[in-house]
Every structure is written in C-alpha cells, then in structure tokens.
C-alpha cells in the first residue's frame, strides 16, 4: 500500500513538473531539413511524424529550427540562444543515440541494427549471411564494390575480416546540400558504383523503399563482443531541462504503440529495447 502511494506521488510530481513545459505554445524541434528518412523540410520523415504526434497531444504548434546534421549540430541548435533573448533556438532533438554525450537523453523509444544491403542481379545473390564475405575466394573478393565510411562499425568489421582494401570510401557527413548519406548511397547503388553497403537500419530502409520490392537483399548485422551493430535511440534535451525530459518520457510511454506503428510504416528493422537501457540515470 505504501509503495503504491509513493508511486502515485511520483507520477503526480512528473505531471506537475511538466505543467510549465506543456503551457508553452510551441513544441520546438531542432532538425535537418534534408535528412530522410529522419526529417525533411516538408515533414515526411519518421521523426517529423513523431514530433507532430507529440505536439498534437500537447495542444502545441510544432515549430522547427532547421540546421544540417553536421559536426556542431547540437551546439548550433539545442544549445544556441536566439540573439538578444534568453530563449534557445529549439528545445528537442527527436533522434540521438541513447548513450549520447552532448545532451540529456530520454529513455529509448526504439532499438535497431545495422544491415548489409546488397543489390540483386550483380553476382552476389548467393550471399545470405554477412559472414560469407569473409570466406570468398580471392578472385571474388577483388570484385567487391562495397561502400566504406570514415567511421562506424561497418568499416571496423571490414577491417576485421580483411576486406578494407575492397571498400569504396564515403564520408559519414558529406556537407552536400542536395543529398544526405542515404540519398547518395541509393543513387550510387542504382548506378552500379557500388553493389553493397553496411548501413544503420533506418538508412537502409530508406534505400530499399526507393526501388521496387525485391531489388535488394537486406541482412541484419550481428553484434559481437568486439563490434557492436545494434543501438537504442532516444530524444534529447538540454542538460538541466529535467521537466521537458520527464514530459517526453511520459509521451514516449503513452504512445509506444503509435511510435512503433510509425517506425514500422518506414520498414525500419526493430529489435526489442534491452531492459538495461529502458532508463538512463540522471547525471545532473
């Protein structure tokens, strides 16, 4: 009975602490205007859809501060004040890794994995497991055209299995104002510049959605003790903005089924959120 009473008090404290946040007129989000499938200026990304869901439930107007997803994104958005005021340019980032150092993160709202995406009809249709690439005959290895990024677990994995020399280099952050990484990779796959790529689940889902069904083989990458491929994703607020964090976590909990439906509509490979990551301890 005592525990039940304490739980009710805790829930009430979260609701009351969020009143000042909910009383605001706008749900202010920092986002990249050209970053499918996450966010776009015409609001067709899955992060746009989740942001609109939250704004509607709060009875607030959804407002964006647009800035390219590059190095310094958080510094130039979430932590950047509007000149001549004490107000920040935005209050929420809809998608960051749960173990993110540059802002305070909510509990995760989904968990996904990197996948190996292989264009069909290029001589690789027999590949059904990523591990097969490690045991290819030398002549086949030399024919590989696989994208390799300047950072990320895919590159670490290629190095581990001895295929780094077969990688075709790409930048994780291109600086291109016409294509994000997924858009460029999708174009290069279609053009035959590359035949395969190891990409984060949402990005690989975007690529496969741009071609007729069955154009690609998609193989989930399996984490090992030395290379991790699956990660949890959260939302982010400024350090110290505990009321907004509590509000977002309440919305995440109340809308878990709707959030999952949105993610599934984008064909994002979803995995169960590990129990140990359901909550992240406050460090303020």
Tab-separated table of C-alpha atoms in Angstrom:
chain	number	residue	atom	x	y	z
A	1	UNK	CA	0.000	0.000	0.000
A	2	UNK	CA	2.853	2.344	0.919
A	3	UNK	CA	4.675	1.589	-2.348
A	4	UNK	CA	1.502	2.296	-4.309
A	5	UNK	CA	1.116	5.663	-2.572
A	6	UNK	CA	4.742	6.572	-3.306
A	7	UNK	CA	4.292	5.595	-6.961
A	8	UNK	CA	1.229	7.836	-7.219
A	9	UNK	CA	3.125	10.754	-5.663
A	10	UNK	CA	5.974	10.224	-8.116
A	11	UNK	CA	3.593	10.203	-11.088
A	12	UNK	CA	1.890	13.349	-9.788
A	13	UNK	CA	5.243	15.097	-9.372
A	14	UNK	CA	6.128	14.357	-13.009
A	15	UNK	CA	2.779	15.709	-14.199
A	16	UNK	CA	3.093	18.878	-12.095
A	17	UNK	CA	6.726	19.452	-13.040
A	18	UNK	CA	5.748	19.281	-16.708
A	19	UNK	CA	2.955	21.834	-16.477
A	20	UNK	CA	5.230	24.784	-17.222
A	21	UNK	CA	6.631	22.969	-20.250
A	22	UNK	CA	3.193	21.968	-21.521
A	23	UNK	CA	1.919	25.509	-21.002
A	24	UNK	CA	4.239	26.688	-23.766
A	25	UNK	CA	2.551	27.416	-27.069
A	26	UNK	CA	5.054	25.624	-29.293
A	27	UNK	CA	6.778	22.251	-29.492
A	28	UNK	CA	10.156	23.431	-30.787
A	29	UNK	CA	12.300	20.849	-32.573
A	30	UNK	CA	15.839	21.012	-33.966
A	31	UNK	CA	16.136	19.051	-37.233
A	32	UNK	CA	17.943	18.680	-40.530
A	33	UNK	CA	15.787	19.883	-43.472
A	34	UNK	CA	17.239	17.240	-45.829
A	35	UNK	CA	17.825	14.047	-43.901
A	36	UNK	CA	15.440	11.284	-44.993
A	37	UNK	CA	14.149	9.079	-43.529
A	38	UNK	CA	14.636	11.015	-40.271
A	39	UNK	CA	13.495	14.537	-41.129
A	40	UNK	CA	12.761	16.726	-44.134
A	41	UNK	CA	11.554	20.276	-44.558
A	42	UNK	CA	8.254	19.001	-45.961
A	43	UNK	CA	7.973	16.868	-42.788
A	44	UNK	CA	7.870	13.436	-44.418
A	45	UNK	CA	10.421	11.791	-42.105
A	46	UNK	CA	9.528	9.485	-39.242
A	47	UNK	CA	10.963	11.933	-36.694
A	48	UNK	CA	8.646	14.595	-38.176
A	49	UNK	CA	5.670	12.275	-37.700
A	50	UNK	CA	6.531	11.520	-34.076
A	51	UNK	CA	7.112	15.218	-33.350
A	52	UNK	CA	3.700	16.052	-34.825
A	53	UNK	CA	2.098	13.305	-32.721
A	54	UNK	CA	3.577	14.802	-29.559
A	55	UNK	CA	2.701	18.389	-30.493
A	56	UNK	CA	-0.912	17.398	-31.187
A	57	UNK	CA	-1.231	15.649	-27.846
A	58	UNK	CA	0.210	18.661	-26.030
A	59	UNK	CA	-2.048	21.031	-27.925
A	60	UNK	CA	1.001	22.924	-29.156
A	61	UNK	CA	2.121	24.256	-32.529
A	62	UNK	CA	5.032	22.295	-33.989
A	63	UNK	CA	7.915	24.621	-34.866
A	64	UNK	CA	11.252	23.692	-36.431
A	65	UNK	CA	14.669	25.248	-36.337
A	66	UNK	CA	16.367	23.785	-39.391
A	67	UNK	CA	20.100	23.099	-39.418
A	68	UNK	CA	22.157	20.489	-41.344
A	69	UNK	CA	23.078	17.365	-39.368
A	70	UNK	CA	26.799	18.002	-39.246
A	71	UNK	CA	29.538	18.329	-36.627
A	72	UNK	CA	28.378	21.044	-34.243
A	73	UNK	CA	24.677	20.325	-34.734
A	74	UNK	CA	23.821	20.368	-31.017
A	75	UNK	CA	25.991	23.432	-30.389
A	76	UNK	CA	24.247	25.348	-33.170
A	77	UNK	CA	20.700	24.269	-32.319
A	78	UNK	CA	19.767	22.912	-28.908
A	79	UNK	CA	22.482	24.869	-27.084
A	80	UNK	CA	22.322	28.040	-29.197
A	81	UNK	CA	20.452	31.071	-27.866
A	82	UNK	CA	18.488	33.425	-30.095
A	83	UNK	CA	20.485	36.636	-30.247
A	84	UNK	CA	19.217	39.326	-27.897
A	85	UNK	CA	16.972	36.927	-25.929
A	86	UNK	CA	17.271	34.283	-23.230
A	87	UNK	CA	15.455	31.752	-25.445
A	88	UNK	CA	17.110	28.879	-27.254
A	89	UNK	CA	16.576	28.192	-30.959
A	90	UNK	CA	14.835	24.897	-30.167
A	91	UNK	CA	14.179	22.532	-27.280
A	92	UNK	CA	14.102	18.932	-28.549
A	93	UNK	CA	16.136	16.710	-30.867
A	94	UNK	CA	13.953	13.774	-31.918
A	95	UNK	CA	16.652	11.165	-32.500
A	96	UNK	CA	20.061	10.616	-30.862
A	97	UNK	CA	21.878	7.517	-29.590
A	98	UNK	CA	20.804	6.713	-26.053
A	99	UNK	CA	24.420	6.950	-24.885
A	100	UNK	CA	24.818	10.477	-26.241
A	101	UNK	CA	27.320	12.812	-24.562
A	102	UNK	CA	26.296	16.235	-25.867
A	103	UNK	CA	22.773	16.451	-24.446
A	104	UNK	CA	20.474	14.835	-21.898
A	105	UNK	CA	18.663	11.826	-23.335
A	106	UNK	CA	15.277	10.293	-22.613
A	107	UNK	CA	14.715	6.605	-22.201
A	108	UNK	CA	14.936	4.834	-25.593
A	109	UNK	CA	11.954	4.743	-27.900
A	110	UNK	CA	13.334	2.185	-30.347
A	111	UNK	CA	16.241	-0.180	-30.919
A	112	UNK	CA	17.602	-1.093	-34.362
A	113	UNK	CA	20.651	-2.553	-36.048
A	114	UNK	CA	22.975	-2.025	-38.972
A	115	UNK	CA	22.228	-4.128	-42.041
A	116	UNK	CA	24.139	-5.337	-45.070
A	117	UNK	CA	22.261	-4.179	-48.191
A	118	UNK	CA	23.134	-5.994	-51.430
A	119	UNK	CA	21.805	-5.053	-54.863
A	120	UNK	CA	20.378	-8.108	-56.602
A	121	UNK	CA	21.431	-9.232	-60.073
A	122	UNK	CA	25.066	-8.161	-59.662
A	123	UNK	CA	26.588	-11.561	-58.992
A	124	UNK	CA	26.036	-11.575	-55.232
A	125	UNK	CA	22.606	-13.196	-54.991
A	126	UNK	CA	24.135	-16.257	-53.281
A	127	UNK	CA	25.120	-14.168	-50.251
A	128	UNK	CA	22.631	-14.810	-47.454
A	129	UNK	CA	24.896	-14.101	-44.492
A	130	UNK	CA	27.429	-11.322	-43.943
A	131	UNK	CA	29.935	-13.912	-42.742
A	132	UNK	CA	30.098	-15.353	-46.286
A	133	UNK	CA	32.012	-12.266	-47.434
A	134	UNK	CA	34.888	-13.212	-45.139
A	135	UNK	CA	35.379	-16.581	-46.863
A	136	UNK	CA	35.029	-15.526	-50.505
A	137	UNK	CA	37.665	-16.786	-52.946
A	138	UNK	CA	40.288	-14.147	-53.722
A	139	UNK	CA	39.006	-13.572	-57.255
A	140	UNK	CA	35.512	-12.786	-55.939
A	141	UNK	CA	36.887	-10.595	-53.164
A	142	UNK	CA	38.649	-8.472	-55.766
A	143	UNK	CA	35.304	-7.835	-57.495
A	144	UNK	CA	33.665	-6.482	-54.355
A	145	UNK	CA	32.288	-2.949	-54.575
A	146	UNK	CA	31.218	-2.213	-51.026
A	147	UNK	CA	30.784	1.240	-49.519
A	148	UNK	CA	33.134	2.040	-46.654
A	149	UNK	CA	32.617	5.014	-44.336
A	150	UNK	CA	35.194	7.085	-42.497
A	151	UNK	CA	33.681	5.880	-39.219
A	152	UNK	CA	31.233	3.291	-37.936
A	153	UNK	CA	31.051	-0.432	-37.163
A	154	UNK	CA	30.800	-1.433	-40.821
A	155	UNK	CA	34.322	-0.213	-41.521
A	156	UNK	CA	35.627	-1.867	-38.352
A	157	UNK	CA	34.024	-5.113	-39.485
A	158	UNK	CA	35.538	-4.910	-42.985
A	159	UNK	CA	38.938	-4.383	-41.409
A	160	UNK	CA	38.419	-7.337	-39.096
A	161	UNK	CA	37.624	-9.737	-41.961
A	162	UNK	CA	40.408	-8.384	-44.194
A	163	UNK	CA	38.287	-6.589	-46.810
A	164	UNK	CA	39.251	-2.993	-46.073
A	165	UNK	CA	41.118	-2.711	-49.383
A	166	UNK	CA	37.922	-3.590	-51.264
A	167	UNK	CA	35.980	-0.746	-49.655
A	168	UNK	CA	34.935	2.312	-51.663
A	169	UNK	CA	35.315	5.333	-49.345
A	170	UNK	CA	32.435	7.601	-48.320
A	171	UNK	CA	32.110	10.363	-45.743
A	172	UNK	CA	29.608	9.938	-42.903
A	173	UNK	CA	28.848	13.663	-43.094
A	174	UNK	CA	29.131	14.780	-46.691
A	175	UNK	CA	28.454	18.507	-46.463
A	176	UNK	CA	26.341	18.038	-49.614
A	177	UNK	CA	23.313	20.334	-49.584
A	178	UNK	CA	21.471	18.162	-52.136
A	179	UNK	CA	21.972	14.641	-50.767
A	180	UNK	CA	22.307	13.100	-47.350
A	181	UNK	CA	24.231	9.840	-46.931
A	182	UNK	CA	21.223	7.609	-47.670
A	183	UNK	CA	20.294	9.581	-50.788
A	184	UNK	CA	23.852	9.425	-52.175
A	185	UNK	CA	24.274	5.727	-51.445
A	186	UNK	CA	20.899	4.989	-53.050
A	187	UNK	CA	21.933	6.802	-56.235
A	188	UNK	CA	25.316	5.062	-56.352
A	189	UNK	CA	23.768	1.629	-55.821
A	190	UNK	CA	21.414	2.213	-58.725
A	191	UNK	CA	24.256	3.497	-60.897
A	192	UNK	CA	26.387	0.427	-60.150
A	193	UNK	CA	29.185	2.397	-58.478
A	194	UNK	CA	28.752	0.091	-55.508
A	195	UNK	CA	26.974	-3.250	-55.119
A	196	UNK	CA	26.548	-3.354	-51.347
A	197	UNK	CA	26.786	-1.302	-48.164
A	198	UNK	CA	26.583	-1.736	-44.395
A	199	UNK	CA	24.197	0.941	-43.128
A	200	UNK	CA	22.259	1.870	-39.994
A	201	UNK	CA	18.796	0.280	-40.143
A	202	UNK	CA	16.693	3.421	-40.825
A	203	UNK	CA	19.044	4.452	-43.657
A	204	UNK	CA	18.980	1.017	-45.272
A	205	UNK	CA	15.181	1.044	-45.051
A	206	UNK	CA	15.096	4.364	-46.916
A	207	UNK	CA	17.283	2.930	-49.689
A	208	UNK	CA	15.170	-0.164	-50.194
A	209	UNK	CA	11.985	1.938	-50.194
A	210	UNK	CA	13.217	3.856	-53.252
A	211	UNK	CA	13.232	0.783	-55.518
A	212	UNK	CA	10.719	-1.938	-56.416
A	213	UNK	CA	10.289	-4.594	-53.756
A	214	UNK	CA	12.849	-7.364	-54.105
A	215	UNK	CA	15.598	-5.167	-55.567
A	216	UNK	CA	17.855	-5.735	-52.580
A	217	UNK	CA	18.874	-8.411	-50.126
A	218	UNK	CA	18.905	-6.977	-46.599
A	219	UNK	CA	20.856	-8.899	-43.947
A	220	UNK	CA	20.876	-7.728	-40.309
A	221	UNK	CA	24.382	-7.463	-38.885
A	222	UNK	CA	25.006	-9.364	-35.662
A	223	UNK	CA	26.823	-7.699	-32.785
A	224	UNK	CA	29.858	-9.451	-31.318
A	225	UNK	CA	31.876	-8.711	-28.173
A	226	UNK	CA	34.308	-6.568	-30.192
A	227	UNK	CA	31.962	-4.894	-32.732
A	228	UNK	CA	28.509	-3.592	-31.849
A	229	UNK	CA	25.883	-3.132	-34.567
A	230	UNK	CA	22.619	-2.647	-32.632
A	231	UNK	CA	21.806	0.560	-30.757
A	232	UNK	CA	18.979	2.231	-28.862
A	233	UNK	CA	17.682	5.639	-29.886
A	234	UNK	CA	16.318	8.380	-27.630
A	235	UNK	CA	15.242	12.000	-27.749
A	236	UNK	CA	17.440	14.792	-26.420
A	237	UNK	CA	17.014	17.994	-24.426
A	238	UNK	CA	19.495	20.396	-22.842
A	239	UNK	CA	21.259	19.311	-19.666
A	240	UNK	CA	19.221	20.595	-16.761
A	241	UNK	CA	15.924	20.581	-18.666
A	242	UNK	CA	14.539	17.803	-16.488
A	243	UNK	CA	10.900	18.861	-16.807
A	244	UNK	CA	10.959	18.522	-20.573
A	245	UNK	CA	12.764	15.191	-20.338
A	246	UNK	CA	10.080	13.870	-17.961
A	247	UNK	CA	7.345	15.147	-20.276
A	248	UNK	CA	8.900	13.453	-23.313
A	249	UNK	CA	9.321	10.185	-21.457
A	250	UNK	CA	5.661	10.265	-20.452
A	251	UNK	CA	4.709	10.838	-24.096
A	252	UNK	CA	7.001	8.023	-25.226
A	253	UNK	CA	5.415	5.655	-22.727
A	254	UNK	CA	1.843	6.664	-23.558
A	255	UNK	CA	2.413	6.432	-27.321
A	256	UNK	CA	4.684	3.398	-27.594
A	257	UNK	CA	2.272	1.562	-29.917
A	258	UNK	CA	1.776	4.612	-32.140
A	259	UNK	CA	5.530	5.250	-32.307
A	260	UNK	CA	6.145	1.633	-33.254
A	261	UNK	CA	3.460	1.869	-35.963
A	262	UNK	CA	5.156	4.957	-37.418
A	263	UNK	CA	8.554	3.244	-37.436
A	264	UNK	CA	7.131	0.082	-38.985
A	265	UNK	CA	5.478	2.134	-41.730
A	266	UNK	CA	9.032	3.177	-42.721
A	267	UNK	CA	10.084	-0.504	-42.628
A	268	UNK	CA	12.766	0.164	-40.029
A	269	UNK	CA	14.227	-3.069	-38.615
A	270	UNK	CA	13.166	-3.019	-34.963
A	271	UNK	CA	14.607	-5.069	-32.135
A	272	UNK	CA	13.404	-5.264	-28.527
A	273	UNK	CA	14.832	-2.463	-26.406
A	274	UNK	CA	17.286	-4.104	-23.968
A	275	UNK	CA	15.898	-3.922	-20.447
A	276	UNK	CA	19.100	-2.340	-19.130
A	277	UNK	CA	18.506	0.608	-21.467
A	278	UNK	CA	14.895	1.245	-20.622
A	279	UNK	CA	16.038	4.016	-18.263
A	280	UNK	CA	19.147	6.157	-18.103
A	281	UNK	CA	20.155	7.505	-14.724
A	282	UNK	CA	20.063	11.285	-14.339
A	283	UNK	CA	23.534	12.736	-14.002
A	284	UNK	CA	22.648	16.345	-13.168
